[in-house]
C-alpha positions as a LaTeX table, in Angstrom:
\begin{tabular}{lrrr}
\hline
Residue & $x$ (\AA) & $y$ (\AA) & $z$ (\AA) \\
\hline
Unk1 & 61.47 & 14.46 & $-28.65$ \\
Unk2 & 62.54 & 12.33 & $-25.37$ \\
Unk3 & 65.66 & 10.34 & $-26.39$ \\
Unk4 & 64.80 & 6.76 & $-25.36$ \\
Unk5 & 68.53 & 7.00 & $-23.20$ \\
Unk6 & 66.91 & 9.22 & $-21.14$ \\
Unk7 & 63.99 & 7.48 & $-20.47$ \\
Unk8 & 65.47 & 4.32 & $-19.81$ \\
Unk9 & 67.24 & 6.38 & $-17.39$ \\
Unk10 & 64.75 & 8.06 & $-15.74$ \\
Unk11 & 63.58 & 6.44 & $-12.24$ \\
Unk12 & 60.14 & 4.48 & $-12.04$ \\
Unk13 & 58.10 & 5.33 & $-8.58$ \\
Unk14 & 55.08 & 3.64 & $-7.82$ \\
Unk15 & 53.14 & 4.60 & $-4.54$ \\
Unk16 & 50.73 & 2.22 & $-3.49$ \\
Unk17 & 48.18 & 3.00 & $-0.53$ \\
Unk18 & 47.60 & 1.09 & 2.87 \\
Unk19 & 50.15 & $-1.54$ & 2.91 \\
Unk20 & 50.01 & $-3.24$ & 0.26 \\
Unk21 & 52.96 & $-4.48$ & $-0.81$ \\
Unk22 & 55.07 & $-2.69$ & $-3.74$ \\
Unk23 & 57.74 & $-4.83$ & $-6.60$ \\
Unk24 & 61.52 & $-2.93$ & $-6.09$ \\
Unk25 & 63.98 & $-3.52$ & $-8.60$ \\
Unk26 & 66.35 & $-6.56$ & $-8.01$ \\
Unk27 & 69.83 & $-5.93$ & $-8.06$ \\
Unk28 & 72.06 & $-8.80$ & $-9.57$ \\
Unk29 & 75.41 & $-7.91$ & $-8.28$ \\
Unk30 & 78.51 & $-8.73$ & $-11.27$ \\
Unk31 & 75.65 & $-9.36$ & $-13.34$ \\
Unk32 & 77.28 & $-7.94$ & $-16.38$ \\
Unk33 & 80.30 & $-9.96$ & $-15.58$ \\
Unk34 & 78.45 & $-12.44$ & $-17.17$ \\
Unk35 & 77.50 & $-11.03$ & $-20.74$ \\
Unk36 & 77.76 & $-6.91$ & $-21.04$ \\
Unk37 & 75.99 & $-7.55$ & $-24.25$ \\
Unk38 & 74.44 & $-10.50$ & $-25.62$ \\
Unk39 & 75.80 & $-10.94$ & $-29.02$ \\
Unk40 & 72.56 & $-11.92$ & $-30.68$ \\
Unk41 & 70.30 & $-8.98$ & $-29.45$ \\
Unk42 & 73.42 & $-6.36$ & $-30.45$ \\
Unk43 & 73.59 & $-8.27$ & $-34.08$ \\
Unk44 & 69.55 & $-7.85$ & $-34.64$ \\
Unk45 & 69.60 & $-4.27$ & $-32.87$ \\
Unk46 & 72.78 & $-2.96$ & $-35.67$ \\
Unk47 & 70.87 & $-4.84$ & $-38.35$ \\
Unk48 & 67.23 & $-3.33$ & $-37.70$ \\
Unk49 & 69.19 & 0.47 & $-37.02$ \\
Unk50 & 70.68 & $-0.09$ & $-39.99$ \\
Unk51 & 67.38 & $-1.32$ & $-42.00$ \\
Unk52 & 65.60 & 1.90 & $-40.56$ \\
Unk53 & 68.42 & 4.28 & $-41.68$ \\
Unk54 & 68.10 & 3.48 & $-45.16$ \\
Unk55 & 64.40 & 3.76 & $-44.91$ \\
Unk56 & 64.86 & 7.30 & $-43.32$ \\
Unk57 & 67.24 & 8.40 & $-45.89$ \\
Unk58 & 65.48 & 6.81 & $-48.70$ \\
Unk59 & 62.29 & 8.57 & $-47.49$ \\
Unk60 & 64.11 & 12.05 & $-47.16$ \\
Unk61 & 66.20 & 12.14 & $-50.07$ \\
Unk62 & 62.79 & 11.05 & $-52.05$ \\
Unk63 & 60.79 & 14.15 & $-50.47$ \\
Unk64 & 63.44 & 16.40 & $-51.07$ \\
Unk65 & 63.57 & 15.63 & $-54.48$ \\
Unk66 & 59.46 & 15.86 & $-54.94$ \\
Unk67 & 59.88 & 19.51 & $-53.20$ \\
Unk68 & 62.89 & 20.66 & $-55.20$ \\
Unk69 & 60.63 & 19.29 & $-58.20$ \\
Unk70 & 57.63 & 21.61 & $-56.93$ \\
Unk71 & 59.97 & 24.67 & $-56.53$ \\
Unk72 & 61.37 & 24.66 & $-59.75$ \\
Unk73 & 58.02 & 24.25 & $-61.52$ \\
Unk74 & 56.91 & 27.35 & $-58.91$ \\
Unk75 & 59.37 & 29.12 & $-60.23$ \\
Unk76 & 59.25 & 28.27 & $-64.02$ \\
Unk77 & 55.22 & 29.51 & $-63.77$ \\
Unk78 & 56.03 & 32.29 & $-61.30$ \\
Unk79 & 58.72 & 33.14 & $-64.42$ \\
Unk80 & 55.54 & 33.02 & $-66.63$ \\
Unk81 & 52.79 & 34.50 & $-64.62$ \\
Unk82 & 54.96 & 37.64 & $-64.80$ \\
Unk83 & 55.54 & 37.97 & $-68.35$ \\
Unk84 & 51.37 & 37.08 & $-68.33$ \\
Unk85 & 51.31 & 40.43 & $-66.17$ \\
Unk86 & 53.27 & 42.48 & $-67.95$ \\
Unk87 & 51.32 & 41.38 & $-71.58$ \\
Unk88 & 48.19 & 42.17 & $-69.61$ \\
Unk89 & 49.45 & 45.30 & $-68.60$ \\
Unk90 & 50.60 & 46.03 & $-71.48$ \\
Unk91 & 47.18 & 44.99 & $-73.18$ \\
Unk92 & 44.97 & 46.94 & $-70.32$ \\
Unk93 & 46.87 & 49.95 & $-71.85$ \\
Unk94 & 46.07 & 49.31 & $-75.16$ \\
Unk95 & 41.89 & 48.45 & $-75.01$ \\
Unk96 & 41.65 & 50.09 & $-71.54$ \\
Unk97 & 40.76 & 46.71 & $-69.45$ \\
Unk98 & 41.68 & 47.76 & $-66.10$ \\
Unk99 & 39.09 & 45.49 & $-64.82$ \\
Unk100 & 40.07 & 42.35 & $-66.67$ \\
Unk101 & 44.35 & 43.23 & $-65.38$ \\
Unk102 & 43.05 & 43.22 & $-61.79$ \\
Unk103 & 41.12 & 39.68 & $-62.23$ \\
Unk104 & 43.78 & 38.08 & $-64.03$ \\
Unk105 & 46.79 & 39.31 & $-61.82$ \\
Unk106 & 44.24 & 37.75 & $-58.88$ \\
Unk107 & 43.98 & 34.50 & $-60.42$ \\
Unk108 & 47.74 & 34.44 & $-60.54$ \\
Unk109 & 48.90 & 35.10 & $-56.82$ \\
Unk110 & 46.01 & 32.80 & $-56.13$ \\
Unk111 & 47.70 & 29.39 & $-58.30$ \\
Unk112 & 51.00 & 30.50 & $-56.67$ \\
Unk113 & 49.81 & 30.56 & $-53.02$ \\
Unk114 & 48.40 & 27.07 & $-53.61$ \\
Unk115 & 51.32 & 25.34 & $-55.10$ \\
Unk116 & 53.75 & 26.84 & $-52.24$ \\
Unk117 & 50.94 & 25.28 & $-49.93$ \\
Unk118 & 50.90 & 21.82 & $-51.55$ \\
Unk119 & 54.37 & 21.69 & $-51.35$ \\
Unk120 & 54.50 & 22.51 & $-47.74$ \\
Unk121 & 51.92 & 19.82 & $-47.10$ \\
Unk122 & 54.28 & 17.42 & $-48.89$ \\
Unk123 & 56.93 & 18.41 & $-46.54$ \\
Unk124 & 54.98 & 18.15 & $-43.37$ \\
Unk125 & 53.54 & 14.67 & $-44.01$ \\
Unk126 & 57.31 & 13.41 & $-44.71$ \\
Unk127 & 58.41 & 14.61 & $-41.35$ \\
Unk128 & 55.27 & 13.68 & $-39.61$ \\
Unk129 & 55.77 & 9.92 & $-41.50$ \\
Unk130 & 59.83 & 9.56 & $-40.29$ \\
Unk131 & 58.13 & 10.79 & $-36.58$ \\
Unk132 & 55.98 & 8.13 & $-36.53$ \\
Unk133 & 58.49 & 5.17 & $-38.03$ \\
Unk134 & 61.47 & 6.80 & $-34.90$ \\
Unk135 & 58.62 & 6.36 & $-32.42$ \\
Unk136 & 58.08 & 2.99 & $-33.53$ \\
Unk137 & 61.83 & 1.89 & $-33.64$ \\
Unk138 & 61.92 & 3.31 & $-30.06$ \\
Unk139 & 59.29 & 0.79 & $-28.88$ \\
Unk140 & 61.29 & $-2.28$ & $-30.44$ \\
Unk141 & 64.47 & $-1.25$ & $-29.41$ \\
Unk142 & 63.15 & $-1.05$ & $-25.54$ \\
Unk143 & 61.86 & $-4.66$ & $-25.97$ \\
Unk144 & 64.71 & $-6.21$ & $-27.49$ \\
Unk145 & 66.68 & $-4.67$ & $-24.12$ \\
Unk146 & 64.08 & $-5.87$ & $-22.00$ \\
Unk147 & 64.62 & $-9.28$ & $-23.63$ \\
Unk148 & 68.63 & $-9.45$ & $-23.45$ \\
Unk149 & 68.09 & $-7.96$ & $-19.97$ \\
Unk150 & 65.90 & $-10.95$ & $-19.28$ \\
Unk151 & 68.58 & $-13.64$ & $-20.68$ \\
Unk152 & 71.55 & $-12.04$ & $-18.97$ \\
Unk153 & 69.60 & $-11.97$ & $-15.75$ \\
Unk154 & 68.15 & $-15.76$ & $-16.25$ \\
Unk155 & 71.75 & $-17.11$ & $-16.90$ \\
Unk156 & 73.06 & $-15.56$ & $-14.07$ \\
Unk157 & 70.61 & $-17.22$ & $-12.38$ \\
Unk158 & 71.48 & $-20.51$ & $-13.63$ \\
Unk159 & 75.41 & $-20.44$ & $-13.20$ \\
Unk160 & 74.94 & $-18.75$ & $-9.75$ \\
Unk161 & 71.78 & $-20.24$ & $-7.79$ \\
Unk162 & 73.10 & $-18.09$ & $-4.80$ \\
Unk163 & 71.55 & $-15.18$ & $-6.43$ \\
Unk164 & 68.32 & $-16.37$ & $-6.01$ \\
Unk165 & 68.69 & $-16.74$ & $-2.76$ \\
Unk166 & 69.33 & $-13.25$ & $-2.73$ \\
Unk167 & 66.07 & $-12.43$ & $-4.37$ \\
Unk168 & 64.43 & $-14.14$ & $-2.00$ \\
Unk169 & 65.93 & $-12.22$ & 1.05 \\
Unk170 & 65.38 & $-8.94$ & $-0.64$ \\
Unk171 & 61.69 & $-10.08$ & $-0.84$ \\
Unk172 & 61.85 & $-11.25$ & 2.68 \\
Unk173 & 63.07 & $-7.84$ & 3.98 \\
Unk174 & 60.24 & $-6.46$ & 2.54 \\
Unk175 & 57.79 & $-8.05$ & 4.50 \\
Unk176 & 59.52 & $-8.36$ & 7.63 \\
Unk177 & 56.58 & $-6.06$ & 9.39 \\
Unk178 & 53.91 & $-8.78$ & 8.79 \\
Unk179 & 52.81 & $-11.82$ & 11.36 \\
Unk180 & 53.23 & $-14.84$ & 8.77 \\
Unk181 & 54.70 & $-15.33$ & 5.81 \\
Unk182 & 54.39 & $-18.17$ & 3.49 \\
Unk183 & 57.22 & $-18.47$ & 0.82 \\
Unk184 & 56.33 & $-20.68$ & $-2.48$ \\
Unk185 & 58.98 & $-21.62$ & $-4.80$ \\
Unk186 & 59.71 & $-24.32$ & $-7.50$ \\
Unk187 & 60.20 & $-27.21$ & $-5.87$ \\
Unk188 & 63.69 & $-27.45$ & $-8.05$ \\
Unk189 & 65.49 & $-24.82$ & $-5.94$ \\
Unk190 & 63.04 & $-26.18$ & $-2.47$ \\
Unk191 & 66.68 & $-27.63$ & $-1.06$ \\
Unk192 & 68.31 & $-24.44$ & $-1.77$ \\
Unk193 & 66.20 & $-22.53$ & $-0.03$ \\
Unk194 & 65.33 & $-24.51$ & 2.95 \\
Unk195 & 69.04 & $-24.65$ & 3.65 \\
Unk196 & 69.25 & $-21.66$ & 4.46 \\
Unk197 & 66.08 & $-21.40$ & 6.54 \\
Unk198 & 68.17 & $-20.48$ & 9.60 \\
Unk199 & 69.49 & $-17.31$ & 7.40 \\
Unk200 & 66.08 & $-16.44$ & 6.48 \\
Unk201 & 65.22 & $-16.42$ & 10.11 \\
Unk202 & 68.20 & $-14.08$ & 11.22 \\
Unk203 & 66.61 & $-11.42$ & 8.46 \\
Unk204 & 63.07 & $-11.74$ & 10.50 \\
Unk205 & 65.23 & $-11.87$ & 14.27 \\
Unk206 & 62.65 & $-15.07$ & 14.75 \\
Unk207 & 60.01 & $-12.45$ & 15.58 \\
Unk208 & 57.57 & $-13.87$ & 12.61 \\
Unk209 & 56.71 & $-17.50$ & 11.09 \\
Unk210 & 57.55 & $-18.29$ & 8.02 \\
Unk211 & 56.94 & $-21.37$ & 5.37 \\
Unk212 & 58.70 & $-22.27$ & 3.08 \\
Unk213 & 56.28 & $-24.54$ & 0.30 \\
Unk214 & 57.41 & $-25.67$ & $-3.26$ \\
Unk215 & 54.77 & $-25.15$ & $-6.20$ \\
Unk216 & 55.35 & $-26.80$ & $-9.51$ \\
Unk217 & 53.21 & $-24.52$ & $-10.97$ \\
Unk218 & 55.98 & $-21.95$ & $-10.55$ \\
Unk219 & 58.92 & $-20.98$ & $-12.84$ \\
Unk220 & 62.17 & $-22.33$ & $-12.06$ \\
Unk221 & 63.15 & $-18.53$ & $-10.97$ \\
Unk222 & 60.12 & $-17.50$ & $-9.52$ \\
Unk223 & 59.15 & $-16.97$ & $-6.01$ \\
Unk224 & 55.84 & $-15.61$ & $-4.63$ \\
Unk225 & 55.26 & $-14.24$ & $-1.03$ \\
Unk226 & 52.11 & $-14.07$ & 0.56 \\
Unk227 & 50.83 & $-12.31$ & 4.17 \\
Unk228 & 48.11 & $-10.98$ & 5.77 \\
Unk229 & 48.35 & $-8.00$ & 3.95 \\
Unk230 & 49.43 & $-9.10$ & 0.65 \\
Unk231 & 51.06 & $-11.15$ & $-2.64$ \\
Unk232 & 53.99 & $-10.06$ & $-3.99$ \\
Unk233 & 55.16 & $-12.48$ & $-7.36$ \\
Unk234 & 58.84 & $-11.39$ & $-7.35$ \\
Unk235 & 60.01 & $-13.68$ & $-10.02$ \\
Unk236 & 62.48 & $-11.79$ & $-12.45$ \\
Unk237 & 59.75 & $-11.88$ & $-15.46$ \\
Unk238 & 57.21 & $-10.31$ & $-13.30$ \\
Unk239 & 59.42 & $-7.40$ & $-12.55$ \\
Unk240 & 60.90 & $-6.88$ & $-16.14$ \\
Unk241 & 57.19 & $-7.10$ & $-17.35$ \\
Unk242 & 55.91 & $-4.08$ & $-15.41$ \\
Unk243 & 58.79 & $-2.47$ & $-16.12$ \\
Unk244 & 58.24 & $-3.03$ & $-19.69$ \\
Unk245 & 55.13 & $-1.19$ & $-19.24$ \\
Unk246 & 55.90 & 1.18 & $-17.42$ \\
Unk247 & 58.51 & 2.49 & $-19.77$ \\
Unk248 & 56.34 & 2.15 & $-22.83$ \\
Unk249 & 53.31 & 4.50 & $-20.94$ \\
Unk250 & 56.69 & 6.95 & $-20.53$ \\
Unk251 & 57.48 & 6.64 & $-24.24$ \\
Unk252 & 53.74 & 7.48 & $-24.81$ \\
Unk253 & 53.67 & 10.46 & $-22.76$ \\
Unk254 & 56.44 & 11.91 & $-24.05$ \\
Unk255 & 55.82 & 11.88 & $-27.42$ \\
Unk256 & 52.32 & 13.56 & $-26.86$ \\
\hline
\end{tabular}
């Protein structure tokens, strides 16, 4: 099984065809300066860890018992089935009843095999049951760290509005090749942004128009771009959304 560290590790590509216009990652620089862990998602994640590691033990130690349970009474009719044998034997001798020896011994082997098989069935549906509860704790673990990814990102946001700027450049670079661009934004960070319209025009060397229009249908955070050729929504939920899904199609695939 894929350790969810690994997938969370692994790198997301998505090729798109033509030019249409593809969501990069945003990099918050000293993000983490401002909360490596938020104290409420690490409190639920050790608390729901813990909660499952009971469960797993409790499961375990309860299907280890039921198949120690199984073996012994395998072994206490085993113990029996051979002194059976050896009276029929013994009996066969006697009134001659090789026939009857045969059939019985038969019927024997035949009990044992299927108790050793319902036992292993008990086994196998325990494993395949604390399978199926790991691949579900994977799933909630990934969204709680999509969530405190979200928060840490959002405050940063809010105690330095500069970064959004930033987002906004990044998004600009990435459509630098077009004729027109129109940027919409909240109208809450409108001033922020049109401040530093003479920036955004160094990024595009005033070889393409841009406009810069406020929408209070936005999110405070969010910031769409449109051209010619495309709409890119490059607002931080967006982005941690498809993200989301992209990692939970990985966590699919690898526990196929």
């Amino acid at each position: 099984m894929t350790s969810l560290s690994k997938i969370i590790k692994s790198s997301i590509n998505t090729d798109l065809p033509g030019k249409i216009i593809g969501i990069k990652e945003i990099y918050l620089k000293n993000t983490l300066e401002y909360g490596d862990i938020d104290p409420v998602f690490e409190k639920e994640k050790e608390k729901y860890l813990s909660q499952f590691q009971h469960k797993a033990e409790t499961m375990i130690q309860d299907a280890e018992c039921h198949a120690q349970t199984i073996r012994e009474q395998i072994e206490q009719e085993k113990a029996q089935w051979m002194q059976e044998r050896q009276a029929l034997i013994e009996e066969a001798k006697r009134d001659g009843f090789e026939k009857g020896l045969i059939e019985g011994r038969n019927q024997g082997m035949e009990e044992y095999r299927s108790r050793v098989e319902e036992a292993n069935q008990m086994v196998e549906h325990t494993k395949n049951e604390f399978i199926k509860h790991i691949e579900e704790s994977e799933k909630v673990i990934l969204d709680l760290g999509i969530k405190a990814a979200e928060k840490i990102l959002y405050d940063t946001l809010s105690e330095q509005p500069e970064k959004f700027l930033s987002l906004v450049k990044q998004t600009i670079k990435e459509v630098r090749e077009n004729q027109e661009i129109k940027i919409m934004i909240h109208p809450s960070k409108y001033s922020l942004i049109n401040s530093h319209k003479d920036e955004l025009d160094g990024l595009l060397a005033g070889k393409v128009q841009f406009y810069i229009y406020g929408d209070d249908q936005l999110s405070e955070y969010q910031c769409v771009v449109e051209t010619e050729n495309g709409r890119i929504d490059a607002s931080i939920d967006s982005q941690l959304r498809i993200l989301q899904e992209k990692l939970h199609e990985i966590l699919e695939g690898a526990h196929l």
